[in-house]
XYZ file of C-alpha atoms in Angstrom:
489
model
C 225.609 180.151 193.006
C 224.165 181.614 189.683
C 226.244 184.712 188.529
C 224.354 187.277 186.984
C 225.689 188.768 183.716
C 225.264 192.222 182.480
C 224.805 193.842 179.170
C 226.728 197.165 178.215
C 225.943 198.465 175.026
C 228.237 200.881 173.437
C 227.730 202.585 170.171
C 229.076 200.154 166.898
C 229.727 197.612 169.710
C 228.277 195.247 172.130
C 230.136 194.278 175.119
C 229.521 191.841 177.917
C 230.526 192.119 181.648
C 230.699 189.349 184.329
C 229.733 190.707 187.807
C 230.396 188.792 190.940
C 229.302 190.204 193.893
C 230.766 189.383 197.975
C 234.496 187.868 196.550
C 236.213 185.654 198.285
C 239.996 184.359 198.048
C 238.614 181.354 196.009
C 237.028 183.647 193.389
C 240.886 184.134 192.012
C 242.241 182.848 189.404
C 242.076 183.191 185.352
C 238.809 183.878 183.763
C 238.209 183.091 179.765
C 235.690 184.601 178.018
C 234.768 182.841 174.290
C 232.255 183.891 171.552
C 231.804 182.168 168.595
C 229.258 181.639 165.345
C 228.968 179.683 161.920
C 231.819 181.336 161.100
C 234.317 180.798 163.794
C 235.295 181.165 167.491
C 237.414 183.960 169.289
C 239.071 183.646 173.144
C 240.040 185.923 175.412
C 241.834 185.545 179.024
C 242.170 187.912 182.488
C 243.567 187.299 185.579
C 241.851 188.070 188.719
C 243.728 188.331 191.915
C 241.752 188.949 195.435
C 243.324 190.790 198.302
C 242.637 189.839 202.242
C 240.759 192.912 203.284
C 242.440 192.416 206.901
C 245.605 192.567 205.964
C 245.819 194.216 202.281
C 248.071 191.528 201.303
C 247.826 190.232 197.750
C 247.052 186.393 198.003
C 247.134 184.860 194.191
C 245.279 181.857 193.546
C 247.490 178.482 192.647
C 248.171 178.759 188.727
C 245.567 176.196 187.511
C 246.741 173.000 186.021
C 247.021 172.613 182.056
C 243.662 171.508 181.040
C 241.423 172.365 177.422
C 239.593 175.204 177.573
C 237.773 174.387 174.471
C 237.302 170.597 173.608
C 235.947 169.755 170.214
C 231.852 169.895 169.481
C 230.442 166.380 167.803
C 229.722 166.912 164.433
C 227.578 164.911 161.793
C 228.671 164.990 158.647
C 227.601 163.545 155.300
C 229.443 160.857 153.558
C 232.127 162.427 151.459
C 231.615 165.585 153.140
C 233.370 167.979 155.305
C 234.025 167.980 159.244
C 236.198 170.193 161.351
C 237.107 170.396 164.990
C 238.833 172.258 167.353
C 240.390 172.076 170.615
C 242.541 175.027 173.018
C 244.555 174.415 175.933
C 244.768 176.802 179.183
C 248.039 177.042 181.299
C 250.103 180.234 182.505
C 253.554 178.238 181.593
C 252.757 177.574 177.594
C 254.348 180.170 176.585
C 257.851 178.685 177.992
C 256.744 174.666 176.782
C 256.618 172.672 173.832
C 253.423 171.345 172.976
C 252.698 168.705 170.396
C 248.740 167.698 169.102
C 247.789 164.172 167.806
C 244.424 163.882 167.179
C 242.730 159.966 166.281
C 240.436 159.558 163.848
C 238.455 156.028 164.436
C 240.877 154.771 166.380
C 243.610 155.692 164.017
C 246.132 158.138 164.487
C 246.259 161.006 161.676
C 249.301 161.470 160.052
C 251.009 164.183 158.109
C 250.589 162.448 154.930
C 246.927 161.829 155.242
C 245.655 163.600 152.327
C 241.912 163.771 153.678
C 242.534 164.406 156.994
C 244.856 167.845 157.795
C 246.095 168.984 161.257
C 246.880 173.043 161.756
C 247.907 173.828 165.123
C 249.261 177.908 166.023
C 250.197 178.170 169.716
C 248.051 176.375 172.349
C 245.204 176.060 169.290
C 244.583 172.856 167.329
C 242.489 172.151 164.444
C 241.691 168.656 162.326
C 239.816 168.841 159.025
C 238.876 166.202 157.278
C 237.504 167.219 153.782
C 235.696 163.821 152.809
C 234.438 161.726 155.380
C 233.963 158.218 154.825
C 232.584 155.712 156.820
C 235.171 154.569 158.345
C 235.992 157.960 160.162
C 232.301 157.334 162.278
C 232.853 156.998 165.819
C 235.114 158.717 168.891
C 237.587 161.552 167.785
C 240.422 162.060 170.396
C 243.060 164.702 171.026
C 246.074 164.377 172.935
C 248.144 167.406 174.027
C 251.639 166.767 175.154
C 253.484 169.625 177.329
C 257.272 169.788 177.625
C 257.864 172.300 180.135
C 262.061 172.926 181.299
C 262.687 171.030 184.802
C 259.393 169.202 185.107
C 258.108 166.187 183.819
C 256.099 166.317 180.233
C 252.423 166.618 180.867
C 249.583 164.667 178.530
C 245.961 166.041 178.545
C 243.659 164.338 176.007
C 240.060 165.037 175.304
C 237.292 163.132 173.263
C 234.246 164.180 170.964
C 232.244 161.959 168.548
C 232.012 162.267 164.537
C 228.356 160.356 163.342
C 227.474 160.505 159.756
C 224.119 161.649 158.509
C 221.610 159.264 157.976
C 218.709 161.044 156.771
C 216.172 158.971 155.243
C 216.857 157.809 151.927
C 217.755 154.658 149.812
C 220.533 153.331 148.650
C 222.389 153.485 145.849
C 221.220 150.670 142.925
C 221.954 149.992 139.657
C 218.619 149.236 137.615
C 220.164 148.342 134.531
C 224.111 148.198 133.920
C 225.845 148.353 130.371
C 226.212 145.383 127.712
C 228.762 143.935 126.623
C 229.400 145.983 123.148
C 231.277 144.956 119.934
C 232.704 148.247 118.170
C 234.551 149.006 114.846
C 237.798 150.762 115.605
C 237.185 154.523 114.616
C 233.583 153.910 115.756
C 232.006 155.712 118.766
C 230.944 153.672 121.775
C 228.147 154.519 124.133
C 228.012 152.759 127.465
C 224.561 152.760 129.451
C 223.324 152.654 133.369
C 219.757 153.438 135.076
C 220.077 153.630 138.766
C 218.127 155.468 141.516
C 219.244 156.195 145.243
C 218.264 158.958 147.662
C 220.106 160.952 148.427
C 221.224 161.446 145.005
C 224.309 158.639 144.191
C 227.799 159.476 143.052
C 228.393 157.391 139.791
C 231.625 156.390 138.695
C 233.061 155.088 135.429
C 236.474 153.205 135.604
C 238.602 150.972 133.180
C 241.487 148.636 134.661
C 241.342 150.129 138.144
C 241.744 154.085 137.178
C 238.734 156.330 137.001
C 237.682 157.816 133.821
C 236.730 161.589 133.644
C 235.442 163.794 130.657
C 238.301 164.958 128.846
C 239.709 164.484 125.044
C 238.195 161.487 123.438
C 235.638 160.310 126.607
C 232.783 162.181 127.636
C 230.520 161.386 130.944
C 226.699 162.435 131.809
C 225.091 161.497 134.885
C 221.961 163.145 135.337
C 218.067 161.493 136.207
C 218.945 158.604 137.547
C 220.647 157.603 134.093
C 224.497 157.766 133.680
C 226.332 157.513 129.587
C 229.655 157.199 129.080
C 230.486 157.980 125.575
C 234.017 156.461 123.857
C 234.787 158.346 120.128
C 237.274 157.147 117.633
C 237.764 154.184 119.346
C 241.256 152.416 119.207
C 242.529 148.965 119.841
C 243.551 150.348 123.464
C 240.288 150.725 124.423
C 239.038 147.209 124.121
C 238.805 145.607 127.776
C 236.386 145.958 130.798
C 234.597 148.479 131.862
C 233.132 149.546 135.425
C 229.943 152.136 136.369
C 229.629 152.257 140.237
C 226.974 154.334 142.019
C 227.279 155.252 145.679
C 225.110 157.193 148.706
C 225.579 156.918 152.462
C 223.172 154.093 152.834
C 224.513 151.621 149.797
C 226.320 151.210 146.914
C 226.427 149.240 143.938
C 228.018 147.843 140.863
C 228.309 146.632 137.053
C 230.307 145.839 134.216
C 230.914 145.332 130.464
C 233.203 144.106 128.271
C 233.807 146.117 124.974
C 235.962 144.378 122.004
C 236.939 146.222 119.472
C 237.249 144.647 115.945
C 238.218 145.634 112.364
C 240.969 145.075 110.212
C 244.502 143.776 111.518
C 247.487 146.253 111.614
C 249.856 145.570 109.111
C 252.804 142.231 109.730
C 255.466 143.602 111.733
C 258.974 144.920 110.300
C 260.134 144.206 107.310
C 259.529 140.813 105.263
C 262.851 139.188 104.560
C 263.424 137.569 101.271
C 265.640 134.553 101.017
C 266.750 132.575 97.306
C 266.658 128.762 96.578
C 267.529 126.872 93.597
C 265.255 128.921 91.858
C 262.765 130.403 93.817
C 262.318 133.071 96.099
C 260.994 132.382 100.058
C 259.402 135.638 101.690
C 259.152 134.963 105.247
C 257.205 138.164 107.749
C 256.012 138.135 111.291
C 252.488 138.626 112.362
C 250.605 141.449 113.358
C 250.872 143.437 116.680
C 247.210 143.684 116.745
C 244.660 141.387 114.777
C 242.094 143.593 114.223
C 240.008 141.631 117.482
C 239.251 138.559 115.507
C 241.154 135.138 114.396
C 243.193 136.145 111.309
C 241.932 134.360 108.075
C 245.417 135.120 106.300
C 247.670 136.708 104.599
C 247.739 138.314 101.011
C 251.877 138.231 99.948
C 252.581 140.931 97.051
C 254.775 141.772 94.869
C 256.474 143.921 91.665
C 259.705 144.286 89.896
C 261.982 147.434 90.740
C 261.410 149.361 87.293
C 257.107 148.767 87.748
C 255.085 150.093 90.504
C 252.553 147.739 89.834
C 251.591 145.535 92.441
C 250.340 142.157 91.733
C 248.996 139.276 94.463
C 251.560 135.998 94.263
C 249.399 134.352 97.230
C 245.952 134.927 99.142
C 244.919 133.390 102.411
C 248.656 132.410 102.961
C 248.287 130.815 106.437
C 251.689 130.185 107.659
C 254.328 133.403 107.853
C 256.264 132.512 105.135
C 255.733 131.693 101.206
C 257.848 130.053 98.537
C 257.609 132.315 95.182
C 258.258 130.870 91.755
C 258.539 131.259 88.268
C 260.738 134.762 88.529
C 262.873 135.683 86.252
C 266.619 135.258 86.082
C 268.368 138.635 86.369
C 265.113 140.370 87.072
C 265.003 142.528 90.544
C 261.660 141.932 92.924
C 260.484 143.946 95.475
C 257.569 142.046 98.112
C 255.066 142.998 100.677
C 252.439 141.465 103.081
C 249.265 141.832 104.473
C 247.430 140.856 107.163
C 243.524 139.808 106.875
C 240.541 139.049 108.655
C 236.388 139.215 108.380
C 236.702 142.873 108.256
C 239.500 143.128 105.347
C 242.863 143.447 105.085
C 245.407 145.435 106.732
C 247.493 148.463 104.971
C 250.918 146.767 103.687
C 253.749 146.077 105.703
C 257.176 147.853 104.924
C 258.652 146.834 101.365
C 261.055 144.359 101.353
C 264.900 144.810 99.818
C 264.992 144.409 96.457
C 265.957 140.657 95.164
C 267.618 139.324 92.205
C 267.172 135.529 91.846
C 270.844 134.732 89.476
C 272.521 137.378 92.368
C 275.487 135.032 93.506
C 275.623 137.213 96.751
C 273.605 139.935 98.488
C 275.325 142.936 98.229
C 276.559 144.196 101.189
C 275.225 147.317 102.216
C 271.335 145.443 101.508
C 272.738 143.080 103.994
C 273.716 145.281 106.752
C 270.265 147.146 106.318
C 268.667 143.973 106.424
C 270.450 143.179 109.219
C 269.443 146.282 111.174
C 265.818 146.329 110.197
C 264.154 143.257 110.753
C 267.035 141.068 111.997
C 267.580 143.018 114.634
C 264.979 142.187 117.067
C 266.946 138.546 116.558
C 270.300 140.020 118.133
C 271.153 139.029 121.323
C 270.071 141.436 123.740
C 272.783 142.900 126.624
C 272.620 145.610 129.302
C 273.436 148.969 128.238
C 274.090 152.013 129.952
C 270.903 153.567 131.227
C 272.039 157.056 129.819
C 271.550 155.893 126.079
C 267.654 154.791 126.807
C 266.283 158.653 126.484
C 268.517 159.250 123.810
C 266.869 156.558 121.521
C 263.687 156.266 123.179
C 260.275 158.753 124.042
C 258.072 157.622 126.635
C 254.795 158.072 126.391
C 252.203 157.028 128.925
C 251.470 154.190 131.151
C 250.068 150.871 129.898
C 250.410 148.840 133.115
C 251.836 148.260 136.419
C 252.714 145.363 138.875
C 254.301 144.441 142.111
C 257.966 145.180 140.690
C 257.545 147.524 138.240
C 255.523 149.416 135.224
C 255.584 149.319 131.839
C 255.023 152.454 129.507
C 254.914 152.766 125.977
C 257.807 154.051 124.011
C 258.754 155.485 120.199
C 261.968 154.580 118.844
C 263.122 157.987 117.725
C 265.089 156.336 115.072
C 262.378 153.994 113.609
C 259.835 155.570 114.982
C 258.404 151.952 116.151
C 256.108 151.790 118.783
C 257.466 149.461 121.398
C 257.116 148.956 125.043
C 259.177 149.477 127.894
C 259.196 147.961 131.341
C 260.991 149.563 134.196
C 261.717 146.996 136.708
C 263.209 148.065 140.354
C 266.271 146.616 141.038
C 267.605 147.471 144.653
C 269.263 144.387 145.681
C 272.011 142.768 144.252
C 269.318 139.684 143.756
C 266.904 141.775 141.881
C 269.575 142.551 139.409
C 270.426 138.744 139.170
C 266.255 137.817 138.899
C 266.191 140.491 135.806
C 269.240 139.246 133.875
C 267.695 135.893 133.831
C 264.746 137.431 132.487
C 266.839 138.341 129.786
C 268.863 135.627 128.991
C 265.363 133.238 128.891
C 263.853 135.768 126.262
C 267.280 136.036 124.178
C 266.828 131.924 123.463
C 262.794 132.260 122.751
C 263.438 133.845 119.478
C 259.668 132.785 117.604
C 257.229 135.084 115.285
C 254.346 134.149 117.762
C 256.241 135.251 120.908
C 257.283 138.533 122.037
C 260.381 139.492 121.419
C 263.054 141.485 123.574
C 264.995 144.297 121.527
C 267.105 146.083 124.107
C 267.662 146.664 127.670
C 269.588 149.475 129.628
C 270.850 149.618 133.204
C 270.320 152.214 135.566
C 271.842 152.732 139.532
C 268.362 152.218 140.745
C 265.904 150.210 138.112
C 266.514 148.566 134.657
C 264.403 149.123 131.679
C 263.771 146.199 129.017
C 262.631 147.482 125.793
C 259.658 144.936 123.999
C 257.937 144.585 120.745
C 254.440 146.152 121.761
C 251.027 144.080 121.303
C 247.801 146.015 121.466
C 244.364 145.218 121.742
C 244.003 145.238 125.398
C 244.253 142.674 127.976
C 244.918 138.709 126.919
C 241.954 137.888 129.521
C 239.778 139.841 128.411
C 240.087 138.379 125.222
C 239.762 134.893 126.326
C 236.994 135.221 128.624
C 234.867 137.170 126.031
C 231.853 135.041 124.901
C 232.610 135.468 120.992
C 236.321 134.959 121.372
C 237.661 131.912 119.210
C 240.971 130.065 120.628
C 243.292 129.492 117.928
């Protein structure tokens, strides 16, 4: 039968009463009483206990079974949204039990490192947020209760609801017009382009190899009236590669992208050049460029001036091997040499200044030697483990140019040199992975070649080992070779 429910207004408060007229034993038992708003819910619990009017003994009703109370409302959320729910448990004997909440999300069970999806649970109360919804969270949401209580076997409740996602009318999310491929001088500004429409109104994203970009130092992003810029300044040789503008609503998404190369003149040859005598000539021999300015080298300019001059004057132009036989010097006279590197755009600041050279020398001196020796001769040394403790010592690391199944690869600054090289950490946790990674090592000590990368140290650590390399920029080798105006060599 209906029971009627009466209002008792108090001053500052407002109470409600349940009245329940002509009791009988069955009316015993535990009565909740819950109020909630937007805001939140509140609970509260009495026990009634009838009496036999014969006999004015007290006759409690059976302790009801452990059951929810409150099972979680469906909820429909908007893609990338927020949805909560929240379930309660009733039984006299929780407050001597264990009880443990899992709660299923699409029919997958929601961990504690689920970053989206967060479980709080205080006594016999349970709550799951999730704080972006995707669509893969659409469908039945389930929560289990387990009991533990001493001397009887566990009990397992569970409960169900229903998450939908909004689907107001709408569009989806298109790109009208992505971004062009784009050709930029390094120091130059790029701008990237993309026109879309969608309804609701899209999420754009910009990304380069995989990782989102976001406005901070150099890169700036503006997404507003259906048109979306992303703006590159002082552009370097590391920003050369592929780009990626996504837009995204909850009925579509799409996708473009574009391939910006980034050209100008070559960084300088590598190290040091190393001078060499013959009968009576000189041969200066350098190694190419980590970076070719993102175009086919057209040469290289070899220079030089005696040790009491600092005039510089050009011996050979559009040199296009990595070495060059100087003659005509003069006997007794001391030479000093340097290279650059050239292309359409110009040529490249000179490379480091060679030792100085004496053609009638009978030997080098020594301590020219050992320098030489250390400078550009020693990226030629063959390369063993070392400990792992001496890497920071000679080494800063800087950040991360790449990563793979077995490792990453950062870039580094000899502290010594101050050379830019690169450094990839490799995980070694089986005796075999150390093995695989010495035999890296020993194949690049024998390729010892100007036009292949060279290995200049390695250090061992208990968990990984770190392989120092001569670093290349100018982005990724695909890119390059894929691009429309790139000319194989």
């Amino acid at each position: 039968p209906a029971v009627p429910i009466v209002y008792m207004p108090e001053v500052l408060t407002v109470r409600y009463g349940l009245r329940i007229a002509d009791l009988f034993l069955a009316d015993g038992g535990i009565y909740n009483c819950e109020a909630f708003n937007d805001h939140g819910d509140a609970i509260t619990s009495g026990h009634l206990i009838v009496t036999d009017p014969a006999g004015m003994k007290n006759v409690k009703c059976e302790e009801p079974e452990i059951c929810f109370t409150k099972t979680p409302s469906p909820v429909i959320a908007r893609l990338r949204g927020p949805a909560t729910f929240c379930a309660r448990l009733q039984g006299n004997s929780l407050s001597l039990s264990h009880t443990s909440f899992t709660w299923t999300v699409g029919g997958r069970t929601v961990s504690s490192t689920d970053h989206r999806c967060q479980v709080t649970t205080e006594g016999d109360c349970s709550v799951l947020h999730i704080s972006e919804v995707c669509a893969g969270d659409a469908g039945p949401i389930t929560c289990t209760a387990r009991v533990c209580s001493p001397g009887v076997p566990p009990t397992t409740v569970s409960c169900d609801t229903h998450l939908g996602l909004d689907c107001a009318p709408g569009s989806p999310a298109t790109l009208l017009r992505g971004p062009s491929d784009t050709t930029v001088m390094r120091g130059d500004r790029v701008l990237l382009k993309a026109t879309y429409r969608g309804s609701p109104e899209p999420h754009v994203r910009w990304l380069k190899a995989g990782r989102e970009l976001r406005t901070e130092g150099r890169v700036q992003i503006v997404s507003r009236d259906g048109v979306s810029c992303l703006t590159v300044s002082a552009i370097t040789a590391d920003d050369s590669g592929k780009y990626v503008v996504s837009v995204e609503n909850i009925h579509g998404a799409d996708c473009h992208f574009a391939s910006v190369a980034v050209e100008g003149p070559p960084e300088p040859p590598a190290a040091r050049p190393s001078v060499s005598r013959g009968p009576d000539c000189a041969t200066v021999a350098w190694s190419s460029p980590a970076y070719d300015g993102g175009c086919v080298l057209t040469g290289y300019r070899v220079e030089m001036r005696t040790t009491d001059s600092q005039d510089w004057s050009v011996v050979a132009d559009r040199c296009h091997s990595l070495s060059h036989v100087v003659r005509g010097l003069t006997p007794g006279q001391s030479y000093i040499f340097r290279v650059r590197a050239e292309n359409i755009h110009g040529a490249s600041d000179s490379s480091a200044e060679s030792f100085p050279f004496t053609l009638d020398s009978a030997d080098r001196r020594e301590e020219e030697l050992e320098a030489e020796q250390e400078g550009e001769e020693g990226t030629l040394m063959q390369v063993s483990l070392e400990p792992g403790e001496q890497f920071l010592q000679r080494y800063s690391v800087h950040e991360e140019l790449g990563k793979g199944r077995y490792g990453v690869v950062h870039k580094v600054t000899d502290l010594r040199t101050q050379h830019t090289m690169a450094a990839k950490f490799v995980r070694c946790i089986k005796k075999q992975d150390r093995e695989k990674v010495q035999e890296e090592i020993d194949i690049m000590n024998c390729l010892r070649h100007p036009k292949l990368l060279q290995l200049v140290a390695a250090f061992e650590n208990p968990k990984d080992i770190v392989m120092i390399m001569e670093y290349i920029s100018g982005g990724e080798l695909f890119e390059r070779v894929v691009a429309d105006d790139f000319t194989l060599t």
